[in-house]
Amino acid sequence: MSPSFFSNLWSGLAKTRDAIIDPIEALFSKKKVIDEETLEELEAVLIQADLGVAATTAIINKMRESGSRGEQVDADGAVALIEQELISILGERTAPLARADEPPTVVMVVGVNGTGKTTSIGKIASMLAHEGNRVTLAAADTFRAAAIEQLEVWGNRTGCNVVRHQEGSDPAAVAFDAYQAARARGSDYLLVDTAGRLHTKSNLMEELKKIKRVISRECDEAPHEVLLVVDATTGQNAIAQARVFNEAVGVTGVVLTKLDGTARGGIVVAISQELNIPVKYVGVGEGAEDLRPFSPERFVQGLLRADAGDDGRKGAKR
Ligand SMILES: Nc1nc2c(ncn2[C@@H]2O[C@H](COP(=O)(O)OP(=O)(O)OP(=O)(O)O)[C@@H](O)[C@H]2O)c(=O)[nH]1
Ligand SMILES: [Mg+2]
């Protein structure tokens, strides 16, 4: 992970970090034995940051255990305990992007409109291309001409092939052609962009299922990934979205975008734990550098550390 991404992640998480750290420092300003009142206040802080009930409960239980041993805890101690617990929760479910034994690895990208699907595809394509992979992009969001053009801009920028049809054509037919083209060109990856808004004539979930069926018909294991792109600023609503998409097309990984614009970055933990789906990438800005594979350690440090450590703005004040 590049140092610039870590410092972007760290500054992107500033709002969430303040929402967690400031109240904890106030709560544990003096070293103290944990009582039920402190636990209740801590619980409210963690829930507020959208960490989710399960993770919050796990942290509170750990705190209660040290309280019952009569141990005294200060702010640093409390943060260290939360850090450990979150890394362990997130670490249970990390997985890198799949890679098929027989290329192309097919990655279908889904999510409600405006969450950052097309932008994330561009950034993932850029990363994969830098690693020496051949990448084909499928413009299977045929709802708007602008959507197709937007993907073509990313194709030009990253040197990746884009397979497109006319606006309004069948998205599954685009996916089919793109799969054939990716095979013929010896592509390592095929990234399939999809629509996010409901069409007037067809149902979005039915459309996504059809795209998936058409791809599976060409290769049993494909799509190898169904990445759901969620906008972190939507908070708990992101979980509801994930449930709907997961039921329809079976989500294998989450891309969480716009962490830079929210105080609710804790939603990463809630999604990972409550849906048992690994977070594969996080986005902290609009630049091509601002999306990277998810690292639990880095993320939790960004969430809880008052300075960015050796990789970022060393010694910077929160
Ligand atoms: N601040 C910030 N903006 C982002 C991030 N990711 C994407 N965006 C912006 O979000 C907006 C929507 O991104 P798109 O990639 O077009 O979203 P989409 O899901 O493809 O949208 P539809 O095709 O309409 O369904 C764009 O302006 C992006 O630049 C991020 O991590 N941080
Ligand atoms: Mg799009």
Short mmCIF file of C-alpha atoms and ligand atoms in Angstrom, two decimals:
data_model
loop_
_atom_site.label_atom_id
_atom_site.label_comp_id
_atom_site.label_asym_id
_atom_site.label_seq_id
_atom_site.Cartn_x
_atom_site.Cartn_y
_atom_site.Cartn_z
CA MET A 1 0.00 0.00 0.00
CA SER A 2 1.47 3.32 -1.01
CA PRO A 3 2.24 5.89 1.70
CA SER A 4 0.13 8.47 -0.12
CA PHE A 5 -2.90 6.20 0.02
CA PHE A 6 -2.43 5.63 3.73
CA SER A 7 -2.22 9.33 4.42
CA ASN A 8 -5.31 9.87 2.23
CA LEU A 9 -7.08 7.10 4.12
CA TRP A 10 -6.01 8.64 7.40
CA SER A 11 -7.22 12.12 6.45
CA GLY A 12 -10.32 10.65 4.80
CA LEU A 13 -11.24 9.01 8.09
CA ALA A 14 -10.78 12.24 10.07
CA LYS A 15 -14.48 12.82 10.71
CA THR A 16 -15.10 9.27 11.86
CA ARG A 17 -11.95 9.32 13.99
CA ASP A 18 -13.01 12.51 15.74
CA ALA A 19 -16.46 11.06 16.36
CA ILE A 20 -14.89 8.09 18.17
CA ILE A 21 -11.71 9.41 19.77
CA ASP A 22 -12.88 12.72 21.23
CA PRO A 23 -15.70 11.25 23.32
CA ILE A 24 -13.47 8.36 24.42
CA GLU A 25 -10.78 10.79 25.59
CA ALA A 26 -13.40 12.71 27.51
CA LEU A 27 -14.81 9.52 28.99
CA PHE A 28 -11.44 8.10 30.06
CA SER A 29 -9.70 11.38 30.86
CA LYS A 30 -8.56 9.85 34.12
CA LYS A 31 -7.51 6.29 34.64
CA LYS A 32 -10.48 4.49 36.08
CA VAL A 33 -12.08 1.20 36.88
CA ILE A 34 -14.82 0.47 34.34
CA ASP A 35 -18.34 0.77 35.72
CA GLU A 36 -21.68 0.19 34.02
CA GLU A 37 -22.23 3.90 33.46
CA THR A 38 -18.95 4.24 31.54
CA LEU A 39 -19.82 1.16 29.51
CA GLU A 40 -23.18 2.61 28.58
CA GLU A 41 -21.63 5.85 27.41
CA LEU A 42 -18.98 4.02 25.43
CA GLU A 43 -21.66 1.89 23.82
CA ALA A 44 -23.47 5.02 22.64
CA VAL A 45 -20.25 6.38 21.07
CA LEU A 46 -19.57 3.16 19.17
CA ILE A 47 -23.15 2.81 17.93
CA GLN A 48 -23.10 6.44 16.83
CA ALA A 49 -20.02 5.75 14.68
CA ASP A 50 -21.98 2.99 12.91
CA LEU A 51 -19.75 0.13 14.02
CA GLY A 52 -22.91 -1.97 14.38
CA VAL A 53 -24.46 -3.76 17.32
CA ALA A 54 -22.41 -6.95 17.06
CA ALA A 55 -19.00 -5.24 17.09
CA THR A 56 -20.10 -2.80 19.77
CA THR A 57 -21.30 -5.64 21.99
CA ALA A 58 -18.02 -7.52 21.52
CA ILE A 59 -16.03 -4.44 22.56
CA ILE A 60 -18.25 -3.69 25.54
CA ASN A 61 -17.95 -7.30 26.74
CA LYS A 62 -14.15 -7.11 26.56
CA MET A 63 -14.22 -3.84 28.54
CA ARG A 64 -16.53 -5.35 31.12
CA GLU A 65 -14.12 -8.27 31.55
CA SER A 66 -11.23 -5.94 32.36
CA GLY A 67 -13.53 -3.98 34.64
CA SER A 68 -14.48 -7.08 36.56
CA ARG A 69 -10.80 -7.90 37.05
CA GLY A 70 -10.54 -4.52 38.72
CA GLU A 71 -8.12 -3.20 36.06
CA GLN A 72 -7.88 0.53 35.56
CA VAL A 73 -8.19 1.84 32.00
CA ASP A 74 -7.23 5.22 30.53
CA ALA A 75 -8.03 6.59 27.06
CA ASP A 76 -4.99 4.93 25.43
CA GLY A 77 -5.89 1.62 27.04
CA ALA A 78 -9.49 1.87 25.87
CA VAL A 79 -8.43 2.70 22.32
CA ALA A 80 -5.90 -0.15 22.28
CA LEU A 81 -8.59 -2.61 23.35
CA ILE A 82 -11.00 -1.36 20.66
CA GLU A 83 -8.23 -1.51 18.07
CA GLN A 84 -7.44 -5.12 18.87
CA GLU A 85 -11.07 -6.16 18.79
CA LEU A 86 -11.80 -4.45 15.46
CA ILE A 87 -8.71 -5.87 13.75
CA SER A 88 -9.74 -9.32 14.89
CA ILE A 89 -13.34 -8.88 13.63
CA LEU A 90 -12.26 -7.50 10.24
CA GLY A 91 -9.32 -9.86 9.88
CA GLU A 92 -11.61 -12.90 10.02
CA ARG A 93 -13.14 -11.90 6.74
CA THR A 94 -10.44 -10.44 4.53
CA ALA A 95 -9.82 -11.86 1.10
CA PRO A 96 -8.01 -10.47 -1.94
CA LEU A 97 -9.70 -10.12 -5.33
CA ALA A 98 -10.32 -13.57 -6.81
CA ARG A 99 -8.13 -14.83 -9.61
CA ALA A 100 -9.46 -17.55 -11.90
CA ASP A 101 -7.34 -20.58 -12.79
CA GLU A 102 -8.42 -20.05 -16.38
CA PRO A 103 -8.54 -16.39 -17.38
CA PRO A 104 -10.44 -14.17 -17.68
CA THR A 105 -11.41 -13.60 -14.06
CA VAL A 106 -14.87 -12.06 -14.35
CA VAL A 107 -15.78 -9.33 -11.86
CA MET A 108 -19.34 -8.05 -11.94
CA VAL A 109 -19.80 -4.70 -10.22
CA VAL A 110 -23.24 -3.83 -8.79
CA GLY A 111 -24.83 -1.23 -6.54
CA VAL A 112 -27.43 1.53 -6.39
CA ASN A 113 -26.91 4.56 -8.59
CA GLY A 114 -24.24 7.08 -7.77
CA THR A 115 -22.37 4.90 -5.25
CA GLY A 116 -19.22 4.92 -7.39
CA LYS A 117 -19.40 1.73 -9.50
CA THR A 118 -17.97 3.14 -12.72
CA THR A 119 -15.29 5.18 -10.93
CA SER A 120 -14.27 2.15 -8.83
CA ILE A 121 -14.03 -0.01 -11.97
CA GLY A 122 -11.72 2.61 -13.48
CA LYS A 123 -9.54 2.63 -10.37
CA ILE A 124 -9.45 -1.18 -10.08
CA ALA A 125 -8.63 -1.44 -13.81
CA SER A 126 -5.81 1.01 -13.29
CA MET A 127 -4.38 -1.03 -10.39
CA LEU A 128 -4.67 -4.33 -12.27
CA ALA A 129 -3.10 -2.86 -15.40
CA HIS A 130 -0.19 -1.50 -13.33
CA GLU A 131 0.38 -5.01 -12.01
CA GLY A 132 0.81 -6.16 -15.61
CA ASN A 133 -2.67 -7.61 -16.21
CA ARG A 134 -4.65 -7.28 -19.39
CA VAL A 135 -8.08 -5.91 -18.58
CA THR A 136 -11.29 -5.68 -20.58
CA LEU A 137 -14.19 -3.50 -19.45
CA ALA A 138 -17.85 -4.25 -20.29
CA ALA A 139 -20.20 -1.28 -20.56
CA ALA A 140 -23.26 -3.23 -19.37
CA ASP A 141 -24.88 -0.09 -17.97
CA THR A 142 -26.69 0.70 -21.20
CA PHE A 143 -29.26 2.94 -19.54
CA ARG A 144 -27.56 6.22 -20.47
CA ALA A 145 -25.15 7.09 -23.27
CA ALA A 146 -23.17 9.10 -20.71
CA ALA A 147 -22.58 5.95 -18.65
CA ILE A 148 -20.99 4.21 -21.63
CA GLU A 149 -18.85 7.25 -22.39
CA GLN A 150 -17.76 7.52 -18.77
CA LEU A 151 -16.41 3.96 -18.92
CA GLU A 152 -14.70 4.68 -22.22
CA VAL A 153 -12.86 7.61 -20.64
CA TRP A 154 -11.52 5.21 -17.99
CA GLY A 155 -10.66 2.71 -20.73
CA ASN A 156 -8.56 5.32 -22.53
CA ARG A 157 -6.94 6.50 -19.34
CA THR A 158 -5.92 3.01 -18.24
CA GLY A 159 -5.22 1.49 -21.65
CA CYS A 160 -7.97 -1.12 -21.21
CA ASN A 161 -10.32 -2.33 -23.91
CA VAL A 162 -13.97 -1.37 -23.58
CA VAL A 163 -16.76 -3.48 -25.10
CA ARG A 164 -19.89 -1.43 -25.69
CA HIS A 165 -23.20 -1.52 -27.53
CA GLN A 166 -25.70 1.23 -28.24
CA GLU A 167 -27.51 3.05 -25.48
CA GLY A 168 -30.66 1.15 -24.50
CA SER A 169 -29.43 -2.24 -25.74
CA ASP A 170 -29.56 -5.47 -23.72
CA PRO A 171 -26.95 -5.36 -20.92
CA ALA A 172 -26.67 -9.16 -20.89
CA ALA A 173 -25.76 -9.11 -24.59
CA VAL A 174 -22.97 -6.63 -23.82
CA ALA A 175 -21.69 -8.92 -21.06
CA PHE A 176 -21.78 -11.90 -23.45
CA ASP A 177 -19.84 -10.08 -26.16
CA ALA A 178 -17.38 -8.70 -23.64
CA TYR A 179 -16.70 -12.20 -22.30
CA GLN A 180 -16.00 -13.49 -25.83
CA ALA A 181 -13.78 -10.48 -26.54
CA ALA A 182 -11.88 -10.89 -23.26
CA ARG A 183 -11.18 -14.54 -24.08
CA ALA A 184 -10.16 -13.80 -27.63
CA ARG A 185 -7.76 -11.08 -26.48
CA GLY A 186 -6.32 -13.17 -23.67
CA SER A 187 -7.49 -10.75 -20.98
CA ASP A 188 -6.68 -11.61 -17.39
CA TYR A 189 -9.68 -9.71 -16.06
CA LEU A 190 -13.10 -8.71 -17.31
CA LEU A 191 -14.76 -5.97 -15.24
CA VAL A 192 -18.49 -5.60 -15.89
CA ASP A 193 -20.11 -2.23 -15.16
CA THR A 194 -23.86 -2.35 -14.48
CA ALA A 195 -26.71 0.10 -14.09
CA GLY A 196 -27.68 1.43 -10.69
CA ARG A 197 -31.05 2.96 -11.31
CA LEU A 198 -34.33 1.21 -11.88
CA HIS A 199 -35.35 1.18 -15.49
CA THR A 200 -38.87 2.03 -16.45
CA LYS A 201 -39.38 -1.21 -18.30
CA SER A 202 -37.32 -3.76 -16.47
CA ASN A 203 -36.47 -4.51 -12.90
CA LEU A 204 -32.85 -3.89 -11.95
CA MET A 205 -32.46 -7.11 -9.95
CA GLU A 206 -33.88 -9.17 -12.85
CA GLU A 207 -31.47 -7.44 -15.21
CA LEU A 208 -28.49 -8.21 -12.94
CA LYS A 209 -29.57 -11.86 -12.58
CA LYS A 210 -29.74 -12.16 -16.36
CA ILE A 211 -26.25 -10.70 -16.80
CA LYS A 212 -24.97 -13.17 -14.22
CA ARG A 213 -26.74 -16.11 -15.91
CA VAL A 214 -25.31 -15.26 -19.31
CA ILE A 215 -21.78 -15.06 -17.89
CA SER A 216 -22.20 -18.34 -15.95
CA ARG A 217 -23.30 -20.07 -19.12
CA GLU A 218 -19.93 -19.25 -20.70
CA CYS A 219 -17.93 -20.38 -17.67
CA ASP A 220 -19.26 -22.33 -14.66
CA GLU A 221 -17.17 -20.45 -12.11
CA ALA A 222 -17.89 -17.01 -13.54
CA PRO A 223 -18.55 -14.40 -12.39
CA HIS A 224 -15.68 -15.07 -9.97
CA GLU A 225 -16.58 -11.95 -8.02
CA VAL A 226 -19.74 -9.93 -7.56
CA LEU A 227 -18.56 -6.70 -5.98
CA LEU A 228 -21.15 -4.51 -4.33
CA VAL A 229 -20.25 -0.82 -4.29
CA VAL A 230 -21.70 1.05 -1.32
CA ASP A 231 -21.46 4.70 -0.41
CA ALA A 232 -20.25 5.01 3.19
CA THR A 233 -22.13 8.28 3.69
CA THR A 234 -25.42 6.37 3.58
CA GLY A 235 -24.63 4.77 6.96
CA GLN A 236 -26.91 1.94 8.07
CA ASN A 237 -28.84 2.13 4.80
CA ALA A 238 -25.79 0.53 3.19
CA ILE A 239 -26.60 -2.66 5.10
CA ALA A 240 -30.14 -2.74 3.76
CA GLN A 241 -28.79 -2.28 0.21
CA ALA A 242 -26.27 -5.05 0.70
CA ARG A 243 -29.02 -7.46 1.81
CA VAL A 244 -31.12 -6.82 -1.33
CA PHE A 245 -28.21 -7.24 -3.75
CA ASN A 246 -26.86 -10.24 -1.89
CA GLU A 247 -30.19 -12.02 -2.15
CA ALA A 248 -30.49 -11.29 -5.87
CA VAL A 249 -26.98 -11.95 -7.16
CA GLY A 250 -24.84 -13.24 -4.25
CA VAL A 251 -22.31 -10.60 -3.28
CA THR A 252 -18.74 -11.88 -2.78
CA GLY A 253 -17.10 -8.62 -1.73
CA VAL A 254 -17.81 -5.01 -0.86
CA VAL A 255 -16.22 -1.83 -2.21
CA LEU A 256 -16.84 0.98 0.22
CA THR A 257 -16.55 4.43 -1.34
CA LYS A 258 -16.64 8.01 -0.07
CA LEU A 259 -15.18 7.26 3.34
CA ASP A 260 -13.66 10.73 3.01
CA GLY A 261 -17.05 12.41 3.27
CA THR A 262 -18.47 10.81 6.37
CA ALA A 263 -18.25 10.48 10.13
CA ARG A 264 -19.80 7.03 9.76
CA GLY A 265 -16.76 5.10 8.52
CA GLY A 266 -17.49 2.48 11.17
CA ILE A 267 -20.02 1.07 8.70
CA VAL A 268 -17.11 -0.94 7.24
CA VAL A 269 -17.14 -3.05 10.40
CA ALA A 270 -20.93 -3.41 10.48
CA ILE A 271 -21.12 -4.55 6.85
CA SER A 272 -18.31 -7.02 7.20
CA GLN A 273 -19.68 -8.52 10.41
CA GLU A 274 -23.43 -8.41 9.98
CA LEU A 275 -23.43 -9.68 6.42
CA ASN A 276 -20.32 -11.80 6.71
CA ILE A 277 -19.02 -10.41 3.41
CA PRO A 278 -15.39 -9.29 3.11
CA VAL A 279 -14.62 -5.67 2.35
CA LYS A 280 -12.24 -5.81 -0.63
CA TYR A 281 -11.56 -2.16 -1.43
CA VAL A 282 -12.09 1.19 0.23
CA GLY A 283 -12.29 4.54 -1.52
CA VAL A 284 -11.30 7.82 0.09
CA GLY A 285 -11.51 10.26 -2.80
CA GLU A 286 -12.03 10.77 -6.51
CA GLY A 287 -8.42 10.35 -7.64
CA ALA A 288 -7.15 7.13 -9.23
CA GLU A 289 -4.87 6.70 -6.18
CA ASP A 290 -7.79 6.88 -3.77
CA LEU A 291 -9.02 3.29 -3.97
CA ARG A 292 -6.93 0.46 -2.56
CA PRO A 293 -7.30 -3.14 -1.36
CA PHE A 294 -8.67 -3.20 2.15
CA SER A 295 -6.27 -3.82 5.01
CA PRO A 296 -7.90 -4.27 8.46
CA GLU A 297 -4.76 -3.05 10.28
CA ARG A 298 -4.40 0.06 8.16
CA PHE A 299 -8.08 0.83 8.34
CA VAL A 300 -8.30 0.46 12.11
CA GLN A 301 -5.16 2.56 12.59
CA GLY A 302 -6.71 5.22 10.37
CA LEU A 303 -9.85 5.03 12.45
CA LEU A 304 -8.23 5.25 15.88
CA ARG A 305 -4.71 6.64 15.76
CA ALA A 306 -4.18 10.29 16.55
CA ASP A 307 -1.29 10.40 14.07
CA ALA A 308 -0.76 8.52 10.83
CA GLY A 309 2.42 6.78 12.02
CA ASP A 310 5.40 6.12 9.81
CA ASP A 311 3.52 5.91 6.55
CA GLY A 312 1.69 9.16 6.59
CA ARG A 313 1.95 12.53 8.16
CA LYS A 314 4.15 11.59 11.00
CA GLY A 315 3.31 13.37 14.17
CA ALA A 316 0.42 15.31 12.67
CA LYS A 317 -2.09 16.52 15.17
CA ARG A 318 -5.62 15.29 14.81
N1 LIG B 1 -15.37 11.81 -2.47
C1 LIG B 1 -15.44 10.66 -3.16
N2 LIG B 1 -16.15 10.61 -4.29
C2 LIG B 1 -16.24 9.44 -4.96
C3 LIG B 1 -15.60 8.26 -4.49
N3 LIG B 1 -15.89 7.26 -5.37
C4 LIG B 1 -16.66 7.81 -6.34
N4 LIG B 1 -16.89 9.11 -6.12
C5 LIG B 1 -17.70 10.06 -6.92
O1 LIG B 1 -19.07 9.68 -6.89
C6 LIG B 1 -19.73 10.08 -8.09
C7 LIG B 1 -20.51 8.90 -8.69
O2 LIG B 1 -19.59 7.96 -9.17
P1 LIG B 1 -19.92 6.92 -10.35
O3 LIG B 1 -18.73 6.06 -10.49
O4 LIG B 1 -20.42 7.61 -11.56
O5 LIG B 1 -21.14 6.13 -9.69
P2 LIG B 1 -22.00 4.94 -10.31
O6 LIG B 1 -22.30 4.00 -9.21
O7 LIG B 1 -21.32 4.37 -11.50
O8 LIG B 1 -23.32 5.73 -10.73
P3 LIG B 1 -24.46 5.27 -11.79
O9 LIG B 1 -23.76 4.81 -13.01
O10 LIG B 1 -25.29 6.50 -12.02
O11 LIG B 1 -25.26 4.19 -11.15
C8 LIG B 1 -18.64 10.62 -9.00
O12 LIG B 1 -18.65 12.01 -8.95
C9 LIG B 1 -17.35 10.07 -8.39
O13 LIG B 1 -16.23 10.85 -8.67
C10 LIG B 1 -14.85 8.33 -3.24
O14 LIG B 1 -14.28 7.37 -2.73
N5 LIG B 1 -14.81 9.56 -2.63
MG MG B 2 -21.95 4.11 -13.43
#
